Amino acid sequence: MPLYICLAILVVGPVLGYPPRRAPSWHLAMNINPADGHIFGFTEGWATGNQIGTKNNSLTMDYLDHFVWMEPANYIAIVRHQFGVIDAVKVFRFRYWGLSLLARFQEMDPGRRVVSDGGPIQVEIAHDAKNIPTDPIFGVGGELAFNWRYTENGHRIVLTGGHLSEEDSMDSNTRGLGNDIYCNPLIGETLANGAGAFDISVIQDCSFPTCTGYQLMGTDQRSPVRLKNGPVFGNYAIYIAEDSSWFPGPGEELQGVVSPYKTWAE
């Protein structure tokens, strides 16, 4: 009778030179501080991927990581935080996988692209978070859209649950992150030396030309006659991941690389 011998091999640690599998992680791509003196408008960094800021101040000042900006991204987290402590977070799954943020934001012509599918897959807001009803990310629902352009207006990140201006409109009434209400949004070129550029807008019904009190979040702008400074709700960090769909919630502290599981060390 034949004798069969079964061998079980338990592999622990690297094999044949391959490193152990790392836990899925989120990488900081951008941080927007709407009151740090640097204007993160529609034409600043989004479509070039140029490095902005340093890792030392990546969660306190405007920041863009040149290398992360070129990495493939399947998930995106938009995180409002107070001095690095999470206040609110929304996570979206990109409709088309494998594209970098650089490639996505370079698509300005035709632009107006809805980039997520299925709405936010995670929404968490601290019970004591302030100004949520007028927050352009956490005060509205819907899908994520990039490069929302119309006439001489451009907004890099918006939500479809808010007001999205028609392509031929001149109302300057869309709200979001990375804004310029006097630019050529098809090529990413600001006009009048950036007079219409600013970081973040707040939810309001203020249509041009009847409304002259367009309120911003913070102070980062160059046209105080038309654009009115406002309170800062927090910093807004953008993280990307290839294979992680959950982000730590309110009260957790941010770093340049964030693991969705505390027990998985990077």
Coordinates of C-alpha atoms in Angstrom, one line a residue:
M1 CA 0.0 0.0 0.0
P2 CA 1.4 3.4 -0.9
L3 CA 2.5 5.6 1.9
Y4 CA 1.5 9.2 1.6
I5 CA 3.3 11.8 3.7
C6 CA 1.8 15.3 4.1
L7 CA 4.0 18.1 5.1
A8 CA 2.7 21.4 6.6
I9 CA 5.0 24.3 6.3
L10 CA 4.4 27.3 8.5
V11 CA 6.1 30.4 7.1
V12 CA 7.0 33.1 9.5
G13 CA 8.8 36.2 8.4
P14 CA 10.3 37.1 5.1
V15 CA 10.7 34.4 2.5
L16 CA 12.9 34.4 -0.6
G17 CA 13.8 38.1 0.1
Y18 CA 10.2 39.3 0.2
P19 CA 9.3 41.6 3.1
P20 CA 6.3 40.8 5.4
R21 CA 3.0 42.1 4.2
R22 CA 2.4 45.7 5.5
A23 CA -1.0 46.8 6.8
P24 CA -3.0 49.1 4.6
S25 CA -2.2 52.7 5.3
W26 CA -3.2 56.2 4.4
H27 CA -0.7 58.8 3.1
L28 CA -1.0 62.5 3.6
A29 CA -1.2 64.2 0.2
M30 CA -2.3 67.7 1.1
N31 CA -3.2 70.0 4.0
I32 CA -5.0 73.3 3.7
N33 CA -4.8 75.9 6.4
P34 CA -7.2 78.8 5.3
A35 CA -5.4 81.3 7.4
D36 CA -1.6 80.7 7.0
G37 CA -0.9 83.4 4.4
H38 CA -0.5 81.0 1.5
I39 CA -3.4 80.9 -1.0
F40 CA -4.3 77.3 -2.1
G41 CA -6.5 78.5 -5.0
F42 CA -7.6 76.6 -8.1
T43 CA -4.2 77.1 -9.9
E44 CA -1.8 76.5 -7.0
G45 CA -0.2 73.0 -7.1
W46 CA -3.2 70.9 -7.9
A47 CA -2.4 70.2 -11.5
T48 CA 1.4 70.5 -11.3
G49 CA 2.2 68.5 -8.1
N50 CA 4.9 70.9 -7.1
Q51 CA 6.0 70.4 -3.5
I52 CA 4.4 73.0 -1.1
G53 CA 5.6 73.3 2.5
T54 CA 7.6 70.8 4.5
K55 CA 6.9 67.7 6.5
N56 CA 7.7 69.6 9.7
N57 CA 4.6 71.8 9.2
S58 CA 2.5 69.4 7.1
L59 CA -0.5 69.5 9.4
T60 CA -0.3 73.1 10.5
M61 CA 0.3 75.0 7.2
D62 CA -0.5 74.6 3.5
Y63 CA 1.2 71.4 2.3
L64 CA 1.4 69.3 -0.8
D65 CA 3.5 66.1 -0.9
H66 CA 5.0 65.9 -4.4
F67 CA 5.5 62.1 -4.2
V68 CA 2.2 61.1 -2.7
W69 CA 0.5 63.3 -5.3
M70 CA 1.8 61.0 -8.0
E71 CA 0.9 57.7 -6.2
P72 CA -2.1 55.6 -7.4
A73 CA -5.2 56.4 -5.3
N74 CA -8.3 54.2 -5.0
Y75 CA -9.6 55.8 -1.8
I76 CA -9.6 59.4 -0.6
A77 CA -10.2 60.8 2.9
I78 CA -11.0 64.4 3.6
V79 CA -10.3 65.1 7.2
R80 CA -11.1 68.3 9.1
H81 CA -8.8 68.6 12.1
Q82 CA -7.8 70.9 15.0
F83 CA -4.1 71.1 15.4
G84 CA -3.8 67.5 14.2
V85 CA -6.7 66.0 16.1
I86 CA -9.5 64.8 13.9
D87 CA -12.7 66.7 14.0
A88 CA -14.6 65.1 11.1
V89 CA -13.8 62.7 8.3
K90 CA -15.4 61.6 5.0
V91 CA -14.0 58.7 2.9
F92 CA -14.9 58.1 -0.7
R93 CA -14.1 55.3 -3.1
F94 CA -12.9 56.5 -6.5
R95 CA -15.0 55.5 -9.5
Y96 CA -11.9 54.8 -11.5
W97 CA -9.0 53.1 -9.7
G98 CA -5.2 53.4 -10.2
L99 CA -5.1 57.1 -11.1
S100 CA -3.0 59.6 -9.1
L101 CA -4.3 62.8 -7.7
L102 CA -2.0 64.6 -10.2
A103 CA -3.7 62.8 -13.1
R104 CA -7.2 63.5 -11.7
F105 CA -6.6 67.2 -11.2
Q106 CA -4.9 67.7 -14.5
E107 CA -8.2 66.7 -16.2
M108 CA -9.5 70.3 -16.4
D109 CA -10.8 70.2 -19.9
P110 CA -13.6 69.2 -19.9
G111 CA -13.4 68.9 -16.0
R112 CA -16.6 68.9 -14.0
R113 CA -16.0 65.2 -13.2
V114 CA -17.9 63.2 -10.6
V115 CA -15.0 61.0 -9.3
S116 CA -16.6 58.8 -6.5
D117 CA -19.1 56.0 -6.7
G118 CA -21.7 55.1 -4.1
G119 CA -21.4 58.3 -2.0
P120 CA -19.2 58.5 1.1
I121 CA -18.4 55.1 2.5
Q122 CA -17.5 56.6 5.9
V123 CA -18.7 59.7 7.6
E124 CA -17.8 60.6 11.2
I125 CA -18.2 63.9 12.9
A126 CA -17.3 64.8 16.5
H127 CA -20.4 65.6 18.6
D128 CA -18.9 68.9 19.5
A129 CA -17.7 69.9 16.0
K130 CA -18.7 73.5 15.2
N131 CA -19.9 75.1 12.0
I132 CA -21.0 71.9 10.4
P133 CA -24.1 73.3 8.6
T134 CA -21.9 75.8 6.6
D135 CA -19.0 73.5 6.0
P136 CA -18.5 72.8 2.3
I137 CA -17.5 69.2 2.9
F138 CA -19.4 68.1 6.0
G139 CA -22.4 70.3 5.6
V140 CA -23.6 68.7 2.4
G141 CA -24.0 65.2 1.0
G142 CA -23.5 63.6 -2.4
E143 CA -20.7 62.4 -4.5
L144 CA -17.2 63.9 -4.7
A145 CA -16.5 66.0 -7.8
F146 CA -13.2 67.5 -9.1
N147 CA -12.4 70.4 -11.3
W148 CA -15.8 72.0 -11.2
R149 CA -15.5 74.8 -13.8
Y150 CA -17.9 77.3 -15.3
T151 CA -17.1 80.5 -17.2
E152 CA -14.3 82.1 -15.2
N153 CA -14.7 80.1 -12.1
G154 CA -13.0 76.9 -10.9
H155 CA -13.3 74.8 -7.7
R156 CA -11.0 71.8 -7.2
I157 CA -13.1 69.7 -4.8
V158 CA -16.9 70.0 -4.4
L159 CA -19.8 67.7 -3.4
T160 CA -22.7 67.1 -5.6
G161 CA -25.1 67.7 -2.8
G162 CA -24.2 71.4 -2.8
H163 CA -25.0 74.0 -5.5
L164 CA -23.1 73.1 -8.7
S165 CA -23.2 76.0 -11.1
E166 CA -24.1 75.3 -14.8
E167 CA -21.3 75.5 -17.3
D168 CA -22.4 78.8 -18.7
S169 CA -23.2 80.4 -15.4
M170 CA -21.4 83.4 -13.9
D171 CA -22.9 83.2 -10.5
S172 CA -19.7 82.2 -8.5
N173 CA -22.0 80.3 -6.2
T174 CA -20.4 76.9 -6.0
R175 CA -18.6 76.1 -2.7
G176 CA -15.6 73.9 -2.0
L177 CA -11.8 73.6 -1.6
G178 CA -9.2 75.2 -3.9
N179 CA -11.2 78.0 -5.5
D180 CA -10.7 80.8 -8.0
I181 CA -13.7 82.9 -9.1
Y182 CA -11.6 84.8 -11.7
C183 CA -9.5 82.4 -13.7
N184 CA -9.3 80.3 -16.9
P185 CA -10.2 77.0 -15.4
L186 CA -9.7 75.0 -18.6
I187 CA -5.9 75.5 -18.4
G188 CA -5.6 76.3 -14.7
E189 CA -4.5 79.9 -15.1
T190 CA -5.5 82.6 -12.6
L191 CA -6.4 86.2 -13.8
A192 CA -5.7 89.6 -12.3
N193 CA -2.8 88.3 -10.3
G194 CA -5.0 85.9 -8.3
A195 CA -7.6 88.4 -7.3
G196 CA -10.3 85.7 -7.2
A197 CA -8.3 82.9 -5.6
F198 CA -8.9 81.6 -2.1
D199 CA -8.6 78.4 -0.1
I200 CA -12.0 77.4 1.2
S201 CA -15.5 78.8 0.8
V202 CA -18.4 78.3 3.2
I203 CA -22.0 77.4 2.3
Q204 CA -24.0 80.5 1.5
D205 CA -26.3 81.7 -1.2
C206 CA -24.3 84.6 -2.6
S207 CA -24.7 84.8 -6.4
F208 CA -22.7 87.3 -8.5
P209 CA -23.4 90.1 -9.3
T210 CA -26.2 90.8 -6.8
C211 CA -24.3 89.5 -3.7
T212 CA -21.2 91.5 -2.8
G213 CA -20.4 89.9 0.6
Y214 CA -18.9 86.6 -0.5
Q215 CA -17.7 85.0 2.7
L216 CA -14.6 82.8 2.9
M217 CA -13.2 80.5 5.5
G218 CA -10.2 82.2 7.0
T219 CA -8.1 85.0 5.5
D220 CA -6.2 83.5 2.6
Q221 CA -7.3 85.8 -0.3
R222 CA -6.2 89.0 -2.2
S223 CA -9.5 90.8 -2.8
P224 CA -10.9 92.0 0.5
V225 CA -13.4 94.3 -1.2
R226 CA -15.4 91.5 -2.7
L227 CA -14.2 88.5 -0.6
K228 CA -14.9 88.7 3.1
N229 CA -12.8 86.9 5.7
G230 CA -14.5 84.5 8.0
P231 CA -13.9 82.1 10.9
V232 CA -11.6 79.1 10.5
F233 CA -13.4 75.8 11.0
G234 CA -10.1 73.9 11.0
N235 CA -7.4 72.6 8.7
Y236 CA -8.4 70.2 5.9
A237 CA -6.1 67.3 5.2
I238 CA -6.4 65.0 2.2
Y239 CA -5.2 61.4 2.5
I240 CA -5.1 58.7 -0.1
A241 CA -4.9 54.9 0.0
E242 CA -4.8 52.0 -2.4
D243 CA -6.4 49.3 -0.3
S244 CA -7.8 50.8 2.9
S245 CA -11.4 52.0 3.0
W246 CA -11.7 53.0 6.7
F247 CA -10.0 56.0 8.4
P248 CA -9.6 56.7 12.2
G249 CA -12.4 58.8 13.6
P250 CA -12.8 62.0 15.7
G251 CA -10.4 62.4 18.6
E252 CA -7.6 60.4 16.9
E253 CA -4.3 62.2 16.1
L254 CA -3.0 62.5 12.6
Q255 CA 0.4 61.8 11.2
G256 CA 1.9 61.7 7.8
V257 CA 1.1 58.0 7.5
V258 CA -2.0 56.8 9.2
S259 CA -2.9 53.2 9.8
P260 CA -6.6 52.2 10.0
Y261 CA -5.7 49.8 12.8
K262 CA -3.9 50.9 15.9
T263 CA -2.3 47.5 16.3
W264 CA -0.7 47.5 12.9
A265 CA 2.5 49.4 13.0
E266 CA 3.9 51.0 9.9

